[in-house]
GROMACS .gro file of C-alpha atoms in nm:
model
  269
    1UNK     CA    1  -0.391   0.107  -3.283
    2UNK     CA    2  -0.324   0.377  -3.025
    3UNK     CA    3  -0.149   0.329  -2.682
    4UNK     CA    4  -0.203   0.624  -2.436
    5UNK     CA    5   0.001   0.564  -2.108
    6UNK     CA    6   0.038   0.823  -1.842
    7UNK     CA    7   0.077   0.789  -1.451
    8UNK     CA    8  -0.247   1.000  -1.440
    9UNK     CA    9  -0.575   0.796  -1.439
   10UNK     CA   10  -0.748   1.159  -1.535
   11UNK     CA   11  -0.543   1.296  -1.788
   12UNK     CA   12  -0.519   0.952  -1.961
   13UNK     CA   13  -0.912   0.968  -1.985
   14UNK     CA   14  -0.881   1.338  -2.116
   15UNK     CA   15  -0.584   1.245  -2.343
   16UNK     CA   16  -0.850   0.962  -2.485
   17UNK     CA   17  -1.197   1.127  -2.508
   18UNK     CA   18  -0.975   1.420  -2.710
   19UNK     CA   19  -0.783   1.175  -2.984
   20UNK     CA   20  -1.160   1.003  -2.997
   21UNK     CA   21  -1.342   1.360  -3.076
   22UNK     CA   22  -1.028   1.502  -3.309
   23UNK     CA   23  -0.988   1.168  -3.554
   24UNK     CA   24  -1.381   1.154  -3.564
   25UNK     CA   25  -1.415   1.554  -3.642
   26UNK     CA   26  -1.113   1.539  -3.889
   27UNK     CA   27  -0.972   1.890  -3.813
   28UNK     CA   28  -0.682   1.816  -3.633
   29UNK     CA   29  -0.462   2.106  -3.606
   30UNK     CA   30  -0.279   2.284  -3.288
   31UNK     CA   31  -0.554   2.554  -3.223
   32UNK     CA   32  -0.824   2.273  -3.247
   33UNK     CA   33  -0.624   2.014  -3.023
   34UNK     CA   34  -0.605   2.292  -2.756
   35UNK     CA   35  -0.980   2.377  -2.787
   36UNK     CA   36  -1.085   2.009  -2.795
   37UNK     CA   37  -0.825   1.938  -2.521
   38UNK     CA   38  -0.992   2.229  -2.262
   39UNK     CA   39  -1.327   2.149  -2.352
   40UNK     CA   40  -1.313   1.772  -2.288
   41UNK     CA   41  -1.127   1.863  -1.944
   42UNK     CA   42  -1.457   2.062  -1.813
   43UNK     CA   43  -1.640   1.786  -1.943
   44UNK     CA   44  -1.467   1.526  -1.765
   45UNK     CA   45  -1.482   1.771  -1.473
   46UNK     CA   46  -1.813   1.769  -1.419
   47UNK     CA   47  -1.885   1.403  -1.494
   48UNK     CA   48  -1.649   1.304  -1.240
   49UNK     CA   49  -1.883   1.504  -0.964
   50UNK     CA   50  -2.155   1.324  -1.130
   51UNK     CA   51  -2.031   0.991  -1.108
   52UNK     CA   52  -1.939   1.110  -0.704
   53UNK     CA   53  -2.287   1.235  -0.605
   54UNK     CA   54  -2.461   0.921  -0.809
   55UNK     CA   55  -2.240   0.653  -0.588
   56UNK     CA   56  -2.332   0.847  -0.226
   57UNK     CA   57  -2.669   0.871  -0.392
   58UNK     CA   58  -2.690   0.474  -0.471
   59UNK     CA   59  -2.570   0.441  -0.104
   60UNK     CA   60  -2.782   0.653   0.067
   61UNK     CA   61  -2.508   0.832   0.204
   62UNK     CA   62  -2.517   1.192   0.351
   63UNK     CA   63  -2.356   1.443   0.474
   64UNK     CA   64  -2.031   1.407   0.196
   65UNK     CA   65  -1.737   1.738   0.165
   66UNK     CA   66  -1.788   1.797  -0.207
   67UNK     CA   67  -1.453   1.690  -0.227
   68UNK     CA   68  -1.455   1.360  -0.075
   69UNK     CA   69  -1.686   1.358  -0.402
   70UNK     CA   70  -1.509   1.466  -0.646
   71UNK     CA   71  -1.250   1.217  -0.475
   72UNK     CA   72  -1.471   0.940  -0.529
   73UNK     CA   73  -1.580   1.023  -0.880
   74UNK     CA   74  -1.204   1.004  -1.000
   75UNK     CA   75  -1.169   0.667  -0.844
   76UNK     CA   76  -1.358   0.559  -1.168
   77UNK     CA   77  -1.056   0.631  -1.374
   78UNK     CA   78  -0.812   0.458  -1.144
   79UNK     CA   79  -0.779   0.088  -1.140
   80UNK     CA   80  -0.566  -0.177  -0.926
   81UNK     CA   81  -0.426  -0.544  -1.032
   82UNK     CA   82  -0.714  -0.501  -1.300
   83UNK     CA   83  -0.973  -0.410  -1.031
   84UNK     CA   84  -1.148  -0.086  -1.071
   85UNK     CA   85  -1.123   0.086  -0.758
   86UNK     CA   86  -1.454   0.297  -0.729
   87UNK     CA   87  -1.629  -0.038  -0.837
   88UNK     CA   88  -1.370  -0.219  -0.552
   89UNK     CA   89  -1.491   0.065  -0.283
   90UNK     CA   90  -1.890   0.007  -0.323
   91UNK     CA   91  -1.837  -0.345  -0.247
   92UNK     CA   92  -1.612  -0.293   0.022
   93UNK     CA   93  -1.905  -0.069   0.160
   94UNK     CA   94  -2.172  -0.341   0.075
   95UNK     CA   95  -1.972  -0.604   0.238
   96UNK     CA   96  -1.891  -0.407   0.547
   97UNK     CA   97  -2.214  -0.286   0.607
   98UNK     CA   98  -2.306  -0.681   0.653
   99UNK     CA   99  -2.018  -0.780   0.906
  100UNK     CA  100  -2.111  -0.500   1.077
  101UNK     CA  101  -2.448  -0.586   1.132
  102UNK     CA  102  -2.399  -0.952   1.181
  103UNK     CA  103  -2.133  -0.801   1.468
  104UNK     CA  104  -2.397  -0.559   1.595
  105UNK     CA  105  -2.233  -0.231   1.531
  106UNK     CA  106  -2.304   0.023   1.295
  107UNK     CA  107  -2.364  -0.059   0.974
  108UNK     CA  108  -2.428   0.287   0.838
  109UNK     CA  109  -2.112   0.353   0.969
  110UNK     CA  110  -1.908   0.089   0.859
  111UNK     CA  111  -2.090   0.101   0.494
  112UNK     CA  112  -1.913   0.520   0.492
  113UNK     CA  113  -1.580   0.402   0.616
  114UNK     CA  114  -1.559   0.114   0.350
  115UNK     CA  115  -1.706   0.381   0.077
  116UNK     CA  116  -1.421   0.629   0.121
  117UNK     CA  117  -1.126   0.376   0.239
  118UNK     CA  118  -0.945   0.401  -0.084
  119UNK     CA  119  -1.015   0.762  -0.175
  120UNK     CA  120  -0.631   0.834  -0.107
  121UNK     CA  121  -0.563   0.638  -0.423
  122UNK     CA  122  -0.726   0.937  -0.646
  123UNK     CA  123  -0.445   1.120  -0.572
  124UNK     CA  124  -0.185   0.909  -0.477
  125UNK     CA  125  -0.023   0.959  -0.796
  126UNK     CA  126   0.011   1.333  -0.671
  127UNK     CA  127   0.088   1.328  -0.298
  128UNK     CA  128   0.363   1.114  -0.208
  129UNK     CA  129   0.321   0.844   0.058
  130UNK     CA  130   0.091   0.505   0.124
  131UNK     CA  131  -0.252   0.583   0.009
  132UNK     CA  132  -0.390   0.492   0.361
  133UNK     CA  133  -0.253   0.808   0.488
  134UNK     CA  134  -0.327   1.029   0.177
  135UNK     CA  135  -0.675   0.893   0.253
  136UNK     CA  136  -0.730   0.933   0.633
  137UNK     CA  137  -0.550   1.270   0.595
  138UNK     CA  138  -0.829   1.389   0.333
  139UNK     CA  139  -1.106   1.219   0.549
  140UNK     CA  140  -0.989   1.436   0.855
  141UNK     CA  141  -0.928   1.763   0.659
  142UNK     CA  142  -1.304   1.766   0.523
  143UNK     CA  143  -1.500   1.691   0.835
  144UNK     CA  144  -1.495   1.263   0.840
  145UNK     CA  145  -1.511   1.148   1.252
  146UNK     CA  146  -1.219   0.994   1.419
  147UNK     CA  147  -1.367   0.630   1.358
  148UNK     CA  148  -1.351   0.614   0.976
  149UNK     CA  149  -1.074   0.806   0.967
  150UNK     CA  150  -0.865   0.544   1.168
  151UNK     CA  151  -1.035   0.293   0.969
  152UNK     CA  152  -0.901   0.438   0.614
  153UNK     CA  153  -0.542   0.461   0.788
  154UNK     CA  154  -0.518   0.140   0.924
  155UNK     CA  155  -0.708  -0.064   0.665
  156UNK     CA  156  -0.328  -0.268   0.557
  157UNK     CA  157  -0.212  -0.179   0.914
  158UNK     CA  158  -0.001   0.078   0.834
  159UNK     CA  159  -0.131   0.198   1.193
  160UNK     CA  160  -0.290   0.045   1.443
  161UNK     CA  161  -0.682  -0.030   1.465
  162UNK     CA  162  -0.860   0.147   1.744
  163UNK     CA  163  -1.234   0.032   1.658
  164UNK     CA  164  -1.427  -0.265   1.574
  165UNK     CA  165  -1.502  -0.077   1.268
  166UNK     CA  166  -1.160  -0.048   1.137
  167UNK     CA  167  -1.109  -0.442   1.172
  168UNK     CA  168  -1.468  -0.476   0.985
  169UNK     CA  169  -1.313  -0.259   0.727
  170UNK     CA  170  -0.951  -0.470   0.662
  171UNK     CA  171  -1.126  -0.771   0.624
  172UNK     CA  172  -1.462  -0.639   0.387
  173UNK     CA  173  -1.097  -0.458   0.177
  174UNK     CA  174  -0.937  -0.874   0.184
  175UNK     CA  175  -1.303  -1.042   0.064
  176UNK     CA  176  -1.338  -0.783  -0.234
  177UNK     CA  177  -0.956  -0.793  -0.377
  178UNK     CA  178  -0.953  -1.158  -0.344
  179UNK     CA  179  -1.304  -1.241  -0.480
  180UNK     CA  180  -1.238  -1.473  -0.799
  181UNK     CA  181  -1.144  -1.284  -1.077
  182UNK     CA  182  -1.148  -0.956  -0.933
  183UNK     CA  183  -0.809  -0.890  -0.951
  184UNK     CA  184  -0.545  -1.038  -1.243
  185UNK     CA  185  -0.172  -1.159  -1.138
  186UNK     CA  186   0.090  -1.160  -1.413
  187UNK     CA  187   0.068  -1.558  -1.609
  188UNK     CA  188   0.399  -1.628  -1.453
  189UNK     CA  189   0.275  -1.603  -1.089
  190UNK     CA  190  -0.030  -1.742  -1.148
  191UNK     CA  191   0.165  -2.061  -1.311
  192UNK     CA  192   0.425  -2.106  -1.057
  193UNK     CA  193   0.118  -2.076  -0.788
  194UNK     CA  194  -0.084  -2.358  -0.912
  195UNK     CA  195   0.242  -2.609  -0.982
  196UNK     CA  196   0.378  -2.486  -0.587
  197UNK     CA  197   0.019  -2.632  -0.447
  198UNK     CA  198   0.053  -2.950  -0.668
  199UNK     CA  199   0.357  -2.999  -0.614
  200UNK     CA  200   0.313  -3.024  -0.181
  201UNK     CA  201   0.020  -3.308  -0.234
  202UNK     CA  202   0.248  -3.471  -0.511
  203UNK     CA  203   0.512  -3.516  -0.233
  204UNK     CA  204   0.288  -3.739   0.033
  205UNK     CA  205   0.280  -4.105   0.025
  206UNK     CA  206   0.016  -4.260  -0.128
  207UNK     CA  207  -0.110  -3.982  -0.346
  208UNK     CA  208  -0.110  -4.063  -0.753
  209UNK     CA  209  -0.194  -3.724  -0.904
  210UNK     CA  210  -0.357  -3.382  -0.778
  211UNK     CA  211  -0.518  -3.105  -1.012
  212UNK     CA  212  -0.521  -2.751  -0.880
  213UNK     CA  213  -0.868  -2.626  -1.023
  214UNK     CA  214  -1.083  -2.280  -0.952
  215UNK     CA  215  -0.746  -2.035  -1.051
  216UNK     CA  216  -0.591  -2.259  -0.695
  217UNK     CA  217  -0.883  -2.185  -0.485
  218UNK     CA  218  -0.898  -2.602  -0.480
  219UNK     CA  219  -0.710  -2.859  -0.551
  220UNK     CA  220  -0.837  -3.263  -0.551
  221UNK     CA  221  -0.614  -3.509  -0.528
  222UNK     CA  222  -0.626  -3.885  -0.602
  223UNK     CA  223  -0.494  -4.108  -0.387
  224UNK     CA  224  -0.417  -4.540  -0.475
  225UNK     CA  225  -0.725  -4.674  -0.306
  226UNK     CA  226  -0.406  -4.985  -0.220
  227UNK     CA  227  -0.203  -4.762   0.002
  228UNK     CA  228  -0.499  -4.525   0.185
  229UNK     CA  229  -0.807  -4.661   0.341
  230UNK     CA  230  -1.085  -4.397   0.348
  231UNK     CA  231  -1.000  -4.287   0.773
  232UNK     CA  232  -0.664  -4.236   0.605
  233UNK     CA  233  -0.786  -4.035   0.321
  234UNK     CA  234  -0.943  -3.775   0.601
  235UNK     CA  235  -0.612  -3.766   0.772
  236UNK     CA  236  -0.444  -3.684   0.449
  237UNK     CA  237  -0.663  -3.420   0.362
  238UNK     CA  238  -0.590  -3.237   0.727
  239UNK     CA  239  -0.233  -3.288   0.669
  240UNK     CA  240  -0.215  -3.151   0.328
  241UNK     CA  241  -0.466  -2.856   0.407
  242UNK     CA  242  -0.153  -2.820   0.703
  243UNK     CA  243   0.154  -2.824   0.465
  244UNK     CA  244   0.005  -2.578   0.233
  245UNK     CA  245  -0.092  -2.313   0.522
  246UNK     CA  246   0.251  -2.328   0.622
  247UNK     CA  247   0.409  -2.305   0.312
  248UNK     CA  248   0.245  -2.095   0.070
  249UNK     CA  249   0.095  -1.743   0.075
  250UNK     CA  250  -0.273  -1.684  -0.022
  251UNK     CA  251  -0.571  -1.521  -0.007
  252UNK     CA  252  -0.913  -1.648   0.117
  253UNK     CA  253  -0.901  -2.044   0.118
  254UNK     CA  254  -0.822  -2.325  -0.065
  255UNK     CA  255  -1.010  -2.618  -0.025
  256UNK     CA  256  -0.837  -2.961  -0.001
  257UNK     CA  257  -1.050  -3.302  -0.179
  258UNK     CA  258  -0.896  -3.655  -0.152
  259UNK     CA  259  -1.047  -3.901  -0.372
  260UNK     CA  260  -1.046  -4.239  -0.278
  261UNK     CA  261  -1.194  -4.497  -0.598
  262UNK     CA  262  -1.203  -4.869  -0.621
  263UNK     CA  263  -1.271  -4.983  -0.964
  264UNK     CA  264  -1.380  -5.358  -0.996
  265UNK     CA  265  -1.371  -5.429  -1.398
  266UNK     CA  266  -1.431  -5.777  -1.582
  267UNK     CA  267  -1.557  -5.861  -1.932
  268UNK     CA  268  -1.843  -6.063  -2.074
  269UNK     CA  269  -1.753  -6.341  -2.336
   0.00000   0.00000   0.00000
């Protein structure tokens, strides 16, 4: 096995393609490296503006700089917890484009804003500073309006949100990264999270055993049917739902089930 690694999502990809074409040709000497090396960069090059113009086209967005584009196509190569970020971006514009039209403001508008609100991560690697602002600084320097530009800066509110948009934008960005399995946490994390929410309905009177399930998007707990009548078993749910808002950090929601059970058991002879 080979490991490329490289801060660069592009030259990784260029790196790879090149090792794949060399071992598979079986010349592999300097003067080919370098030729296979410059060729696979053009190549790269130009499928990076084809990946670009095929997402605005899927979109049916218009009216693009060429290299908000080329921006776009790179975000192919660049990934984030696990999440591919161009993939990340077309659902942020999907999304968007809904709340905006349940909320009865643009949702051509919104859809473009929540297209190009991560394009600051294809060169973020490059251009020091919080991708928001790489982003909203590209969006202004090739032609964006003052709406989605404000909405790329202040999508983690790094600045402050000055349209409707922008909010629509910060939460469509919160649905997509915290979708199940769209994003990976390291095993450790993800182990201390689940035993954390146990744990808090563990601690309550009256409850025999909880199970975090759905990677601690629920958790159902079983309560002695002796100690909790089912009014009681509603109350416990609120108050557990209560405990875990105030002491643990999540995204979306986690839903709360008490389970109440009477078993009557006897045996024929």
């Amino acid at each position: 096995a080979v490991i490329l690694s490289g801060f660069d999502p592009i030259r990784r990809e260029v790196a790879r393609l090149s090792l794949d074409k060399l071992i598979k040709d079986g010349r592999i000497h300097p003067g080919r490296i370098e030729e296979l090396v410059e060729k696979t960069r053009k190549e790269l090059h130009e499928e990076i503006m084809e990946i670009g113009e095929q997402t605005i086209l899927d979109l049916n967005i218009h009216g693009v700089h060429t290299e908000i584009v080329r921006l776009l196509g790179r975000l192919r190569y660049r990934t984030s917890y696990g999440q591919n970020v161009l993939q990340h971006s077309k659902e942020v514009a999907f999304v968007a484009s809904l709340l905006a039209s349940e909320l009865g403001i643009d949702p051509v508008l919104a859809k473009r804003a929540g297209l190009l609100h991560d394009i600051g991560k294809a060169a973020d690697h490059e251009i020091d500073g919080p991708h928001a602002e790489i982003g909203a600084e590209f969006a202004r320097r090739y032609g964006e309006n003052d709406i989605i530009v404000n909405a790329i800066a202040a999508h983690h509110e790094d600045v402050e949100a000055e349209s409707l948009i922008a909010h629509v934008i910060s939460a469509a960005d919160a649905i997509s990264g915290a979708r199940p399995g769209a994003r990976r946490e390291t095993l450790e994390n993800y182990i201390r999270r689940l035993e954390k929410l146990e744990k808090i309905a563990d601690a309550f009177d009256g409850v025999e055993k909880s199970y975090a399930i759905q990677a601690g998007r629920e958790i159902r707990i079983l309560v002695s049917h002796k100690k909790i009548d089912d009014a009681q078993a509603a109350q416990l749910a609120g108050d557990i739902s209560r405990k875990i808002e105030d002491d643990m950090e999540y995204p979306g929601q986690i839903k709360v089930v008490v389970i109440r059970e009477t078993r009557a058991v006897d045996y024929a002879r």
